């Protein structure tokens, strides 16, 4: 490797500092023109999101097992109980069929008693807080 003469090194250093001093990449101010209704919509959405709490609803598990059986169980359930929501959740190694979104334990237990007549391995899932 070749060593530069002190005069060339000083010249290159001075040139680099001069060029770096003139870089103004972050000096611009950004002006955003936005409709005031947009901010109002964001505030309304924030209020709604704070009022929705999905963790304090009770669910009923009606099945745990293989994927195909879970799909069949869910479709049978939806056909029989059209007013109650249901979903399949994968929890290694099983697929679980969870139904309902009950706000109170009393409501969940009332539906649990009704669902127990049709499905044998049914139990209530408490909300996690």
XYZ file of C-alpha atoms in Angstrom:
129
model
C 0.000 0.000 0.000
C 1.264 3.397 -0.975
C 1.505 6.124 1.655
C 0.361 9.574 0.574
C 2.574 12.582 0.997
C 1.525 14.892 3.854
C 0.461 17.646 1.438
C -1.805 15.275 -0.533
C -3.239 13.873 2.713
C -4.032 17.376 3.980
C -5.601 18.311 0.640
C -7.827 15.202 0.609
C -8.844 15.694 4.249
C -9.722 19.350 3.629
C -11.718 18.417 0.510
C -13.677 15.738 2.386
C -14.542 18.082 5.250
C -15.647 20.776 2.785
C -17.906 18.361 0.906
C -19.340 16.886 4.106
C -20.083 20.355 5.448
C -22.192 21.197 2.398
C -24.431 18.113 2.637
C -27.899 19.103 3.843
C -29.901 15.931 3.317
C -31.957 16.237 6.514
C -32.455 19.993 6.605
C -35.767 20.126 4.749
C -39.026 20.738 6.581
C -41.949 18.652 5.403
C -45.333 20.343 5.269
C -48.280 17.963 5.253
C -51.630 19.223 4.063
C -54.305 16.990 5.483
C -58.060 17.224 5.714
C -59.164 18.062 9.293
C -61.819 15.352 9.054
C -59.029 12.771 8.865
C -57.817 13.679 12.348
C -61.390 13.532 13.632
C -61.778 10.029 12.162
C -58.543 8.902 13.817
C -59.743 10.207 17.182
C -63.093 8.437 16.782
C -61.306 5.193 15.904
C -59.079 5.510 18.967
C -62.159 5.939 21.193
C -63.815 2.870 19.671
C -60.667 0.759 19.989
C -60.310 1.569 23.685
C -63.911 0.534 24.323
C -63.475 -2.823 22.548
C -61.798 -5.405 24.717
C -61.687 -8.851 23.152
C -60.014 -10.547 26.104
C -62.965 -10.360 28.464
C -65.372 -12.580 26.544
C -66.104 -16.191 27.383
C -65.775 -18.889 24.748
C -66.798 -22.524 24.603
C -64.455 -25.144 23.199
C -66.400 -27.920 21.494
C -63.615 -29.880 19.781
C -59.873 -30.507 19.826
C -58.213 -32.778 17.283
C -57.367 -33.144 13.601
C -57.935 -30.441 10.990
C -60.563 -32.213 8.887
C -62.601 -33.233 11.923
C -62.402 -29.656 13.249
C -63.714 -28.262 9.951
C -66.562 -30.792 9.927
C -67.426 -30.042 13.563
C -67.471 -26.282 12.921
C -69.670 -26.597 9.826
C -72.095 -28.876 11.727
C -72.161 -26.415 14.616
C -72.833 -23.419 12.354
C -75.646 -25.310 10.661
C -77.244 -26.153 14.010
C -76.536 -22.902 15.924
C -76.550 -20.163 13.303
C -76.687 -17.316 15.841
C -73.412 -18.240 17.614
C -70.050 -17.415 16.034
C -67.404 -20.096 15.757
C -63.773 -20.352 14.725
C -60.919 -22.838 14.447
C -57.704 -22.116 16.327
C -54.504 -24.066 15.758
C -52.636 -24.866 18.954
C -49.819 -27.357 18.309
C -50.574 -30.211 17.586
C -54.381 -29.842 17.688
C -57.033 -27.768 15.990
C -59.560 -26.385 18.460
C -63.079 -25.287 17.635
C -64.084 -22.316 19.781
C -67.596 -20.929 19.688
C -69.305 -17.903 21.139
C -68.300 -14.480 22.301
C -70.215 -14.259 25.559
C -69.823 -11.146 27.685
C -70.973 -12.687 30.970
C -70.304 -16.038 32.557
C -74.025 -16.619 33.103
C -74.728 -16.218 29.395
C -71.840 -18.551 28.555
C -72.976 -21.226 31.012
C -76.541 -21.060 29.691
C -75.261 -21.718 26.167
C -72.818 -24.338 27.472
C -75.698 -26.361 28.917
C -77.498 -26.225 25.568
C -74.412 -27.137 23.528
C -73.519 -30.008 25.911
C -76.637 -31.821 24.732
C -75.131 -32.166 21.256
C -71.335 -32.200 21.822
C -69.735 -34.363 24.504
C -66.291 -32.818 25.203
C -67.388 -29.241 25.792
C -65.970 -26.794 28.298
C -65.909 -23.092 29.076
C -62.839 -20.946 28.370
C -62.417 -18.061 30.798
C -61.028 -14.735 29.623
C -57.364 -14.111 30.315
C -56.671 -10.825 32.064
